[in-house]
PDB file of C-alpha atoms and ligand atoms in Angstrom:
ATOM      1  CA  UNK M1270      30.546 -30.380-122.758  1.00 40.00           C
ATOM      2  CA  UNK M1271      30.016 -32.796-120.077  1.00 49.00           C
ATOM      3  CA  UNK M1272      32.513 -33.166-117.668  1.00 65.00           C
ATOM      4  CA  UNK M1273      31.476 -36.291-116.056  1.00 83.00           C
ATOM      5  CA  UNK M1274      30.373 -39.209-117.953  1.00 91.00           C
ATOM      6  CA  UNK M1275      27.068 -41.191-117.293  1.00 92.00           C
ATOM      7  CA  UNK M1276      28.078 -43.817-115.716  1.00 94.00           C
ATOM      8  CA  UNK M1277      29.544 -41.856-113.042  1.00 95.00           C
ATOM      9  CA  UNK M1278      27.027 -39.845-112.757  1.00 96.00           C
ATOM     10  CA  UNK M1279      24.706 -42.531-112.042  1.00 97.00           C
ATOM     11  CA  UNK M1280      26.786 -44.005-109.461  1.00 97.00           C
ATOM     12  CA  UNK M1281      27.982 -40.834-107.714  1.00 97.00           C
ATOM     13  CA  UNK M1282      23.936 -40.010-107.603  1.00 98.00           C
ATOM     14  CA  UNK M1283      23.017 -43.514-105.892  1.00 98.00           C
ATOM     15  CA  UNK M1284      25.714 -43.289-103.617  1.00 98.00           C
ATOM     16  CA  UNK M1285      24.121 -40.007-102.670  1.00 98.00           C
ATOM     17  CA  UNK M1286      20.614 -41.374-102.377  1.00 98.00           C
ATOM     18  CA  UNK M1287      21.585 -44.234-100.056  1.00 98.00           C
ATOM     19  CA  UNK M1288      23.458 -42.012 -97.843  1.00 98.00           C
ATOM     20  CA  UNK M1289      20.454 -39.396 -97.920  1.00 98.00           C
ATOM     21  CA  UNK M1290      18.201 -42.404 -96.716  1.00 98.00           C
ATOM     22  CA  UNK M1291      20.875 -43.436 -94.070  1.00 98.00           C
ATOM     23  CA  UNK M1292      21.023 -40.179 -92.849  1.00 98.00           C
ATOM     24  CA  UNK M1293      17.400 -39.846 -91.992  1.00 98.00           C
ATOM     25  CA  UNK M1294      16.645 -43.226 -90.565  1.00 98.00           C
ATOM     26  CA  UNK M1295      19.576 -42.395 -88.508  1.00 98.00           C
ATOM     27  CA  UNK M1296      17.586 -38.963 -87.198  1.00 96.00           C
ATOM     28  CA  UNK M1297      14.831 -41.224 -85.486  1.00 95.00           C
ATOM     29  CA  UNK M1298      17.269 -44.095 -84.673  1.00 98.00           C
ATOM     30  CA  UNK M1299      19.992 -42.277 -82.442  1.00 98.00           C
ATOM     31  CA  UNK M1300      18.678 -41.748 -78.723  1.00 98.00           C
ATOM     32  CA  UNK M1301      20.215 -40.495 -75.460  1.00 98.00           C
ATOM     33  CA  UNK M1302      22.052 -43.396 -73.500  1.00 98.00           C
ATOM     34  CA  UNK M1303      22.567 -45.365 -76.622  1.00 98.00           C
ATOM     35  CA  UNK M1304      25.784 -47.470 -77.099  1.00 98.00           C
ATOM     36  CA  UNK M1305      27.490 -45.414 -79.367  1.00 98.00           C
ATOM     37  CA  UNK M1306      28.770 -48.464 -81.485  1.00 98.00           C
ATOM     38  CA  UNK M1307      25.015 -49.252 -81.869  1.00 98.00           C
ATOM     39  CA  UNK M1308      24.665 -46.115 -84.257  1.00 98.00           C
ATOM     40  CA  UNK M1309      28.175 -47.102 -86.085  1.00 98.00           C
ATOM     41  CA  UNK M1310      26.820 -50.270 -86.820  1.00 98.00           C
ATOM     42  CA  UNK M1311      23.415 -49.449 -87.855  1.00 98.00           C
ATOM     43  CA  UNK M1312      24.705 -46.514 -89.978  1.00 98.00           C
ATOM     44  CA  UNK M1313      27.307 -48.835 -91.728  1.00 98.00           C
ATOM     45  CA  UNK M1314      24.712 -51.475 -92.161  1.00 98.00           C
ATOM     46  CA  UNK M1315      22.079 -49.369 -93.691  1.00 98.00           C
ATOM     47  CA  UNK M1316      24.431 -48.237 -96.357  1.00 98.00           C
ATOM     48  CA  UNK M1317      25.306 -51.738 -97.265  1.00 98.00           C
ATOM     49  CA  UNK M1318      21.971 -52.898 -97.166  1.00 98.00           C
ATOM     50  CA  UNK M1319      21.078 -50.209 -99.704  1.00 98.00           C
ATOM     51  CA  UNK M1320      23.733 -51.437-102.090  1.00 98.00           C
ATOM     52  CA  UNK M1321      26.962 -49.233-101.177  1.00 98.00           C
ATOM     53  CA  UNK M1322      29.792 -49.459 -98.948  1.00 98.00           C
ATOM     54  CA  UNK M1323      30.554 -47.190 -96.035  1.00 98.00           C
ATOM     55  CA  UNK M1324      33.497 -44.861 -97.680  1.00 98.00           C
ATOM     56  CA  UNK M1325      34.576 -44.444 -93.999  1.00 98.00           C
ATOM     57  CA  UNK M1326      33.757 -45.461 -90.494  1.00 98.00           C
ATOM     58  CA  UNK M1327      30.532 -43.887 -89.119  1.00 98.00           C
ATOM     59  CA  UNK M1328      31.595 -40.876 -87.162  1.00 98.00           C
ATOM     60  CA  UNK M1329      29.776 -40.151 -84.309  1.00 98.00           C
ATOM     61  CA  UNK M1330      31.350 -36.958 -82.263  1.00 98.00           C
ATOM     62  CA  UNK M1331      29.668 -35.867 -79.244  1.00 98.00           C
ATOM     63  CA  UNK M1332      29.731 -32.283 -77.569  1.00 98.00           C
ATOM     64  CA  UNK M1333      33.144 -30.806 -77.834  1.00 98.00           C
ATOM     65  CA  UNK M1334      34.578 -33.660 -80.029  1.00 98.00           C
ATOM     66  CA  UNK M1335      34.138 -31.884 -83.415  1.00 98.00           C
ATOM     67  CA  UNK M1336      35.085 -35.047 -85.579  1.00 98.00           C
ATOM     68  CA  UNK M1337      36.851 -38.631 -86.468  1.00 98.00           C
ATOM     69  CA  UNK M1338      35.632 -40.461 -83.516  1.00 98.00           C
ATOM     70  CA  UNK M1339      34.160 -43.705 -84.524  1.00 98.00           C
ATOM     71  CA  UNK M1340      33.488 -46.847 -81.952  1.00 98.00           C
ATOM     72  CA  UNK M1341      36.563 -48.871 -81.332  1.00 98.00           C
ATOM     73  CA  UNK M1342      36.025 -52.702 -81.093  1.00 96.00           C
ATOM     74  CA  UNK M1343      33.827 -53.411 -78.043  1.00 96.00           C
ATOM     75  CA  UNK M1344      33.111 -49.755 -77.269  1.00 98.00           C
ATOM     76  CA  UNK M1345      31.320 -49.208 -73.695  1.00 98.00           C
ATOM     77  CA  UNK M1346      30.902 -45.305 -74.504  1.00 98.00           C
ATOM     78  CA  UNK M1347      27.102 -44.331 -74.678  1.00 98.00           C
ATOM     79  CA  UNK M1348      25.366 -41.370 -75.920  1.00 98.00           C
ATOM     80  CA  UNK M1349      25.527 -38.723 -72.628  1.00 98.00           C
ATOM     81  CA  UNK M1350      21.998 -37.403 -72.057  1.00 98.00           C
ATOM     82  CA  UNK M1351      21.661 -33.669 -73.305  1.00 98.00           C
ATOM     83  CA  UNK M1352      24.453 -34.023 -75.525  1.00 98.00           C
ATOM     84  CA  UNK M1353      24.860 -32.797 -78.706  1.00 98.00           C
ATOM     85  CA  UNK M1354      25.529 -35.765 -81.462  1.00 98.00           C
ATOM     86  CA  UNK M1355      27.177 -35.231 -84.974  1.00 98.00           C
ATOM     87  CA  UNK M1356      26.849 -38.087 -87.017  1.00 98.00           C
ATOM     88  CA  UNK M1357      28.862 -37.969 -90.309  1.00 98.00           C
ATOM     89  CA  UNK M1358      28.731 -40.752 -92.534  1.00 98.00           C
ATOM     90  CA  UNK M1359      29.970 -41.743 -96.239  1.00 98.00           C
ATOM     91  CA  UNK M1360      29.454 -44.135 -98.617  1.00 98.00           C
ATOM     92  CA  UNK M1361      30.546 -45.196-102.051  1.00 98.00           C
ATOM     93  CA  UNK M1362      29.193 -46.938-104.883  1.00 98.00           C
ATOM     94  CA  UNK M1363      32.319 -48.510-107.310  1.00 96.00           C
ATOM     95  CA  UNK M1364      34.730 -45.874-105.696  1.00 96.00           C
ATOM     96  CA  UNK M1365      32.377 -42.831-105.922  1.00 97.00           C
ATOM     97  CA  UNK M1366      32.231 -41.016-102.517  1.00 98.00           C
ATOM     98  CA  UNK M1367      29.493 -38.934-101.006  1.00 98.00           C
ATOM     99  CA  UNK M1368      29.795 -37.492 -97.576  1.00 98.00           C
ATOM    100  CA  UNK M1369      26.980 -36.209 -95.021  1.00 98.00           C
ATOM    101  CA  UNK M1370      26.629 -35.326 -91.465  1.00 98.00           C
ATOM    102  CA  UNK M1371      23.815 -33.851 -89.085  1.00 98.00           C
ATOM    103  CA  UNK M1372      23.793 -32.984 -85.671  1.00 98.00           C
ATOM    104  CA  UNK M1373      21.254 -34.496 -83.141  1.00 98.00           C
ATOM    105  CA  UNK M1374      20.312 -32.284 -80.621  1.00 98.00           C
ATOM    106  CA  UNK M1375      19.232 -33.868 -77.201  1.00 98.00           C
ATOM    107  CA  UNK M1376      19.993 -30.211 -75.479  1.00 97.00           C
ATOM    108  CA  UNK M1377      17.537 -27.447 -76.136  1.00 97.00           C
ATOM    109  CA  UNK M1378      20.340 -24.999 -75.197  1.00 96.00           C
ATOM    110  CA  UNK M1379      22.074 -25.868 -78.254  1.00 97.00           C
ATOM    111  CA  UNK M1380      19.302 -25.830 -80.608  1.00 98.00           C
ATOM    112  CA  UNK M1381      20.134 -22.486 -82.046  1.00 98.00           C
ATOM    113  CA  UNK M1382      23.736 -23.253 -82.887  1.00 98.00           C
ATOM    114  CA  UNK M1383      22.564 -26.455 -84.870  1.00 98.00           C
ATOM    115  CA  UNK M1384      20.069 -24.253 -86.593  1.00 98.00           C
ATOM    116  CA  UNK M1385      22.727 -21.925 -87.804  1.00 98.00           C
ATOM    117  CA  UNK M1386      25.165 -25.026 -89.273  1.00 98.00           C
ATOM    118  CA  UNK M1387      22.013 -26.145 -91.080  1.00 98.00           C
ATOM    119  CA  UNK M1388      21.473 -22.676 -92.337  1.00 98.00           C
ATOM    120  CA  UNK M1389      25.229 -21.747 -93.407  1.00 98.00           C
ATOM    121  CA  UNK M1390      25.184 -25.094 -95.023  1.00 98.00           C
ATOM    122  CA  UNK M1391      22.081 -24.260 -97.237  1.00 98.00           C
ATOM    123  CA  UNK M1392      23.405 -20.662 -98.145  1.00 98.00           C
ATOM    124  CA  UNK M1393      26.591 -22.084 -99.008  1.00 98.00           C
ATOM    125  CA  UNK M1394      25.246 -24.996-101.009  1.00 98.00           C
ATOM    126  CA  UNK M1395      23.610 -22.091-102.751  1.00 98.00           C
ATOM    127  CA  UNK M1396      26.193 -20.434-104.090  1.00 98.00           C
ATOM    128  CA  UNK M1397      28.096 -23.430-105.302  1.00 98.00           C
ATOM    129  CA  UNK M1398      28.473 -22.935-109.226  1.00 98.00           C
ATOM    130  CA  UNK M1399      31.281 -23.224-111.737  1.00 98.00           C
ATOM    131  CA  UNK M1400      34.007 -20.850-111.132  1.00 98.00           C
ATOM    132  CA  UNK M1401      32.733 -19.867-107.598  1.00 97.00           C
ATOM    133  CA  UNK M1402      35.650 -18.786-105.793  1.00 97.00           C
ATOM    134  CA  UNK M1403      36.772 -20.813-102.448  1.00 97.00           C
ATOM    135  CA  UNK M1404      37.357 -17.437-100.763  1.00 97.00           C
ATOM    136  CA  UNK M1405      33.985 -16.036-101.323  1.00 97.00           C
ATOM    137  CA  UNK M1406      32.236 -19.396-100.172  1.00 97.00           C
ATOM    138  CA  UNK M1407      34.485 -19.477 -96.827  1.00 98.00           C
ATOM    139  CA  UNK M1408      33.644 -15.770 -96.281  1.00 98.00           C
ATOM    140  CA  UNK M1409      29.533 -16.264 -97.019  1.00 98.00           C
ATOM    141  CA  UNK M1410      29.624 -18.969 -94.225  1.00 98.00           C
ATOM    142  CA  UNK M1411      31.778 -16.977 -91.468  1.00 98.00           C
ATOM    143  CA  UNK M1412      29.441 -13.757 -91.927  1.00 98.00           C
ATOM    144  CA  UNK M1413      26.482 -16.133 -91.790  1.00 98.00           C
ATOM    145  CA  UNK M1414      27.345 -17.556 -88.364  1.00 98.00           C
ATOM    146  CA  UNK M1415      29.166 -14.614 -87.064  1.00 98.00           C
ATOM    147  CA  UNK M1416      25.991 -12.725 -87.612  1.00 98.00           C
ATOM    148  CA  UNK M1417      23.939 -15.074 -85.655  1.00 98.00           C
ATOM    149  CA  UNK M1418      25.973 -14.863 -82.661  1.00 98.00           C
ATOM    150  CA  UNK M1419      28.170 -18.037 -83.255  1.00 98.00           C
ATOM    151  CA  UNK M1420      31.661 -18.697 -84.353  1.00 98.00           C
ATOM    152  CA  UNK M1421      32.979 -20.961 -87.291  1.00 98.00           C
ATOM    153  CA  UNK M1422      35.953 -23.459 -86.735  1.00 98.00           C
ATOM    154  CA  UNK M1423      38.352 -22.204 -88.561  1.00 98.00           C
ATOM    155  CA  UNK M1424      40.867 -25.254 -88.999  1.00 97.00           C
ATOM    156  CA  UNK M1425      37.977 -27.794 -90.668  1.00 98.00           C
ATOM    157  CA  UNK M1426      37.171 -27.386 -93.864  1.00 98.00           C
ATOM    158  CA  UNK M1427      35.000 -28.865 -96.422  1.00 98.00           C
ATOM    159  CA  UNK M1428      36.418 -30.524 -99.336  1.00 98.00           C
ATOM    160  CA  UNK M1429      36.431 -32.029-102.932  1.00 98.00           C
ATOM    161  CA  UNK M1430      35.420 -35.737-102.996  1.00 97.00           C
ATOM    162  CA  UNK M1431      37.166 -37.968-105.714  1.00 95.00           C
ATOM    163  CA  UNK M1432      37.185 -41.742-106.811  1.00 94.00           C
ATOM    164  CA  UNK M1433      37.947 -43.922-103.533  1.00 94.00           C
ATOM    165  CA  UNK M1434      39.197 -40.554-102.087  1.00 94.00           C
ATOM    166  CA  UNK M1435      37.196 -38.939 -99.315  1.00 95.00           C
ATOM    167  CA  UNK M1436      39.340 -35.760 -99.480  1.00 95.00           C
ATOM    168  CA  UNK M1437      40.222 -35.485-103.099  1.00 94.00           C
ATOM    169  CA  UNK M1438      42.850 -32.089-102.966  1.00 93.00           C
ATOM    170  CA  UNK M1439      40.671 -28.936-103.097  1.00 96.00           C
ATOM    171  CA  UNK M1440      39.846 -27.553 -99.415  1.00 97.00           C
ATOM    172  CA  UNK M1441      36.618 -25.342 -99.086  1.00 97.00           C
ATOM    173  CA  UNK M1442      37.432 -23.454 -95.845  1.00 97.00           C
ATOM    174  CA  UNK M1443      34.561 -22.185 -93.158  1.00 97.00           C
ATOM    175  CA  UNK M1444      36.004 -18.899 -93.052  1.00 97.00           C
ATOM    176  CA  UNK M1445      37.241 -15.789 -95.202  1.00 95.00           C
ATOM    177  CA  UNK M1446      40.890 -16.531 -96.304  1.00 93.00           C
ATOM    178  CA  UNK M1447      43.304 -15.544 -99.358  1.00 91.00           C
ATOM    179  CA  UNK M1448      43.124 -18.179-102.230  1.00 92.00           C
ATOM    180  CA  UNK M1449      42.516 -18.528-106.240  1.00 93.00           C
ATOM    181  CA  UNK M1450      41.044 -21.711-106.068  1.00 96.00           C
ATOM    182  CA  UNK M1451      37.779 -21.907-107.807  1.00 97.00           C
ATOM    183  CA  UNK M1452      35.115 -24.463-107.641  1.00 97.00           C
ATOM    184  CA  UNK M1453      34.975 -26.542-111.120  1.00 97.00           C
ATOM    185  CA  UNK M1454      31.829 -27.892-112.952  1.00 96.00           C
ATOM    186  CA  UNK M1455      31.782 -32.031-113.291  1.00 96.00           C
ATOM    187  CA  UNK M1456      33.430 -32.015-109.671  1.00 97.00           C
ATOM    188  CA  UNK M1457      31.831 -33.088-106.416  1.00 98.00           C
ATOM    189  CA  UNK M1458      32.495 -31.187-103.166  1.00 98.00           C
ATOM    190  CA  UNK M1459      31.651 -31.913 -99.387  1.00 98.00           C
ATOM    191  CA  UNK M1460      30.557 -28.394 -98.058  1.00 98.00           C
ATOM    192  CA  UNK M1461      30.516 -28.473 -94.056  1.00 98.00           C
ATOM    193  CA  UNK M1462      30.381 -25.853 -92.075  1.00 98.00           C
ATOM    194  CA  UNK M1463      31.402 -26.238 -88.427  1.00 98.00           C
ATOM    195  CA  UNK M1464      29.489 -24.110 -85.528  1.00 98.00           C
ATOM    196  CA  UNK M1465      30.544 -23.254 -82.059  1.00 98.00           C
ATOM    197  CA  UNK M1466      29.779 -20.806 -79.378  1.00 98.00           C
ATOM    198  CA  UNK M1467      30.998 -16.907 -79.701  1.00 98.00           C
ATOM    199  CA  UNK M1468      33.364 -17.527 -76.388  1.00 98.00           C
ATOM    200  CA  UNK M1469      35.118 -20.653 -77.935  1.00 98.00           C
ATOM    201  CA  UNK M1470      38.404 -20.513 -79.498  1.00 98.00           C
ATOM    202  CA  UNK M1471      37.195 -21.787 -82.835  1.00 98.00           C
ATOM    203  CA  UNK M1472      39.709 -24.301 -83.758  1.00 98.00           C
ATOM    204  CA  UNK M1473      40.122 -28.087 -83.066  1.00 98.00           C
ATOM    205  CA  UNK M1474      43.428 -29.648 -81.965  1.00 98.00           C
ATOM    206  CA  UNK M1475      44.514 -33.222 -81.922  1.00 98.00           C
ATOM    207  CA  UNK M1476      43.197 -35.400 -79.255  1.00 97.00           C
ATOM    208  CA  UNK M1477      45.692 -38.404 -78.345  1.00 96.00           C
ATOM    209  CA  UNK M1478      42.786 -40.621 -79.222  1.00 96.00           C
ATOM    210  CA  UNK M1479      42.509 -42.008 -82.959  1.00 97.00           C
ATOM    211  CA  UNK M1480      39.734 -44.613 -84.051  1.00 98.00           C
ATOM    212  CA  UNK M1481      40.190 -44.096 -87.539  1.00 98.00           C
ATOM    213  CA  UNK M1482      42.798 -45.487 -90.286  1.00 98.00           C
ATOM    214  CA  UNK M1483      44.076 -45.224 -93.544  1.00 97.00           C
ATOM    215  CA  UNK M1484      46.522 -47.353 -96.043  1.00 97.00           C
ATOM    216  CA  UNK M1485      49.240 -45.364 -97.167  1.00 96.00           C
ATOM    217  CA  UNK M1486      52.490 -47.020 -98.644  1.00 96.00           C
ATOM    218  CA  UNK M1487      53.459 -50.572 -99.262  1.00 94.00           C
ATOM    219  CA  UNK M1488      56.387 -51.447 -96.540  1.00 95.00           C
ATOM    220  CA  UNK M1489      58.411 -54.555 -95.649  1.00 94.00           C
ATOM    221  CA  UNK M1490      56.974 -55.908 -92.939  1.00 96.00           C
ATOM    222  CA  UNK M1491      58.366 -58.884 -90.516  1.00 95.00           C
ATOM    223  CA  UNK M1492      54.983 -60.118 -89.014  1.00 95.00           C
ATOM    224  CA  UNK M1493      52.911 -62.590 -91.426  1.00 97.00           C
ATOM    225  CA  UNK M1494      49.777 -61.572 -89.505  1.00 97.00           C
ATOM    226  CA  UNK M1495      50.690 -57.654 -90.237  1.00 98.00           C
ATOM    227  CA  UNK M1496      51.066 -58.996 -94.053  1.00 97.00           C
ATOM    228  CA  UNK M1497      47.430 -60.700 -93.663  1.00 97.00           C
ATOM    229  CA  UNK M1498      45.929 -57.744 -92.073  1.00 97.00           C
ATOM    230  CA  UNK M1499      47.224 -55.489 -94.961  1.00 97.00           C
ATOM    231  CA  UNK M1500      45.882 -57.523 -97.765  1.00 97.00           C
ATOM    232  CA  UNK M1501      42.638 -57.309 -96.158  1.00 97.00           C
ATOM    233  CA  UNK M1502      42.657 -53.308 -95.685  1.00 97.00           C
ATOM    234  CA  UNK M1503      44.371 -53.106 -99.598  1.00 96.00           C
ATOM    235  CA  UNK M1504      41.719 -55.389-100.786  1.00 96.00           C
ATOM    236  CA  UNK M1505      38.755 -53.905 -99.135  1.00 96.00           C
ATOM    237  CA  UNK M1506      39.069 -50.530 -98.399  1.00 96.00           C
ATOM    238  CA  UNK M1507      41.790 -49.438-100.931  1.00 93.00           C
ATOM    239  CA  UNK M1508      43.062 -45.535 -99.925  1.00 90.00           C
ATOM    240  CA  UNK M1509      39.729 -45.346 -97.899  1.00 96.00           C
ATOM    241  CA  UNK M1510      39.624 -44.796 -93.984  1.00 98.00           C
ATOM    242  CA  UNK M1511      38.814 -48.019 -92.052  1.00 98.00           C
ATOM    243  CA  UNK M1512      37.796 -48.722 -88.379  1.00 98.00           C
ATOM    244  CA  UNK M1513      39.562 -51.562 -86.118  1.00 98.00           C
ATOM    245  CA  UNK M1514      36.044 -53.182 -86.039  1.00 98.00           C
ATOM    246  CA  UNK M1515      36.043 -53.779 -89.669  1.00 98.00           C
ATOM    247  CA  UNK M1516      39.371 -55.900 -89.081  1.00 98.00           C
ATOM    248  CA  UNK M1517      37.658 -58.628 -86.488  1.00 96.00           C
ATOM    249  CA  UNK M1518      38.269 -61.879 -87.465  1.00 95.00           C
ATOM    250  CA  UNK M1519      40.762 -61.451 -90.289  1.00 97.00           C
ATOM    251  CA  UNK M1520      43.458 -62.980 -88.416  1.00 97.00           C
ATOM    252  CA  UNK M1521      43.320 -64.669 -85.274  1.00 97.00           C
ATOM    253  CA  UNK M1522      42.751 -62.834 -82.106  1.00 95.00           C
ATOM    254  CA  UNK M1523      45.934 -63.739 -80.371  1.00 96.00           C
ATOM    255  CA  UNK M1524      48.138 -62.223 -83.366  1.00 97.00           C
ATOM    256  CA  UNK M1525      46.033 -58.739 -83.814  1.00 97.00           C
ATOM    257  CA  UNK M1526      47.536 -56.473 -81.508  1.00 96.00           C
ATOM    258  CA  UNK M1527      51.196 -56.835 -82.335  1.00 97.00           C
ATOM    259  CA  UNK M1528      50.220 -57.165 -86.346  1.00 98.00           C
ATOM    260  CA  UNK M1529      48.104 -53.918 -86.240  1.00 98.00           C
ATOM    261  CA  UNK M1530      50.988 -52.130 -83.994  1.00 97.00           C
ATOM    262  CA  UNK M1531      53.637 -52.953 -86.834  1.00 98.00           C
ATOM    263  CA  UNK M1532      51.215 -51.666 -89.565  1.00 98.00           C
ATOM    264  CA  UNK M1533      51.545 -48.044 -87.669  1.00 98.00           C
ATOM    265  CA  UNK M1534      54.898 -48.274 -86.531  1.00 97.00           C
ATOM    266  CA  UNK M1535      55.728 -48.716 -90.107  1.00 98.00           C
ATOM    267  CA  UNK M1536      53.821 -46.305 -91.390  1.00 98.00           C
ATOM    268  CA  UNK M1537      51.972 -48.588 -93.693  1.00 98.00           C
ATOM    269  CA  UNK M1538      48.722 -47.243 -92.295  1.00 98.00           C
ATOM    270  CA  UNK M1539      48.326 -43.814 -90.647  1.00 98.00           C
ATOM    271  CA  UNK M1540      45.674 -42.515 -87.878  1.00 98.00           C
ATOM    272  CA  UNK M1541      43.434 -40.006 -88.174  1.00 97.00           C
ATOM    273  CA  UNK M1542      43.354 -38.304 -84.532  1.00 98.00           C
ATOM    274  CA  UNK M1543      40.279 -37.367 -82.996  1.00 98.00           C
ATOM    275  CA  UNK M1544      39.450 -33.739 -83.308  1.00 98.00           C
ATOM    276  CA  UNK M1545      38.565 -31.717 -80.257  1.00 98.00           C
ATOM    277  CA  UNK M1546      37.655 -27.652 -79.898  1.00 98.00           C
ATOM    278  CA  UNK M1547      40.665 -26.431 -78.341  1.00 98.00           C
ATOM    279  CA  UNK M1548      38.414 -24.695 -75.819  1.00 98.00           C
ATOM    280  CA  UNK M1549      36.255 -27.666 -74.890  1.00 98.00           C
ATOM    281  CA  UNK M1550      33.281 -25.995 -76.124  1.00 98.00           C
ATOM    282  CA  UNK M1551      30.220 -27.561 -77.961  1.00 98.00           C
ATOM    283  CA  UNK M1552      30.297 -28.068 -81.806  1.00 98.00           C
ATOM    284  CA  UNK M1553      27.633 -28.596 -84.212  1.00 98.00           C
ATOM    285  CA  UNK M1554      27.962 -29.459 -87.698  1.00 98.00           C
ATOM    286  CA  UNK M1555      26.154 -30.038 -91.189  1.00 98.00           C
ATOM    287  CA  UNK M1556      27.258 -31.404 -94.425  1.00 98.00           C
ATOM    288  CA  UNK M1557      25.954 -32.367 -97.954  1.00 98.00           C
ATOM    289  CA  UNK M1558      27.835 -33.476-101.073  1.00 98.00           C
ATOM    290  CA  UNK M1559      27.027 -31.550-104.273  1.00 98.00           C
ATOM    291  CA  UNK M1560      27.980 -32.228-108.053  1.00 98.00           C
ATOM    292  CA  UNK M1561      28.827 -28.679-109.708  1.00 97.00           C
ATOM    293  CA  UNK M1562      26.783 -28.639-112.865  1.00 96.00           C
ATOM    294  CA  UNK M1563      26.265 -25.710-115.767  1.00 95.00           C
ATOM    295  CA  UNK M1564      23.679 -23.986-113.630  1.00 95.00           C
ATOM    296  CA  UNK M1565      24.950 -24.251-109.808  1.00 97.00           C
ATOM    297  CA  UNK M1566      24.801 -27.716-108.414  1.00 98.00           C
ATOM    298  CA  UNK M1567      22.856 -30.827-107.538  1.00 98.00           C
ATOM    299  CA  UNK M1568      22.970 -31.614-104.097  1.00 98.00           C
ATOM    300  CA  UNK M1569      23.790 -35.560-103.809  1.00 98.00           C
ATOM    301  CA  UNK M1570      22.815 -36.209-100.422  1.00 98.00           C
TER     302      UNK M1570
HETATM  303 MN1  LIG D 367      31.683 -35.919 -93.351  1.00 58.58          MN
HETATM  304 MN1  LIG D 368      33.513 -34.328 -95.204  1.00 58.58          MN
END
């Protein structure tokens, strides 16, 4: 029995190939002192040029920032020297989402932590097969990371991906946990261990900043420009996350701030806070999206 039809399979595979090529090109593109916005725009442009669309804004999360930072419009921040740079990208083809991440290391001190994240990812991917319990996967990732002298981030997880959905409902924790959830054939999952140093808290907390947003629900809107902005969001991103960079030029500049504020205040859209390690220790991440097939999994990215 086939759990995914041929057309969906081909779109998912193409989405993954676009993302893999983009990730590999970014490895040699990212440099110390480079404006972060250049990395974001380069990643998103590569995805589009190869025939996909970004499934979410390119995340460039540095050192103790674990996830969810993308450049706001006119961002002046740069890649710091000797930093640990997590580049997390997503693509979709007709809504079929794949998600991958690498950590680019400009500090030899953290090289081993990056290797451990990659090693844990490889071992986790090797264990992904139909009916694999997510609790066993989490225990495996935790054990690998701890045995190498590091600590997993306990409140960041992998996740199933779905059509126009980056998080499709199933979480894949990176630590041992109680759950009866099992991995399902025909489903696609993003596996993503996050690793920090042993003396860190090993959790992330919300920072006050948010740079990524998502449509939630239609609400009555007073401002005509808010309605116009929302129309653009629904038509172009549907339920997928977006950046304010992607809204530039949609409505006149003088009306943008108020319109965007109304979308947030009315809860028409939600924001994703930037995640920061609770003890401000550096974090490394590695991620692939896999499709569960009869005898194991297919790495899409
Ligand atoms: Mn990701
Ligand atoms: Mn992910």
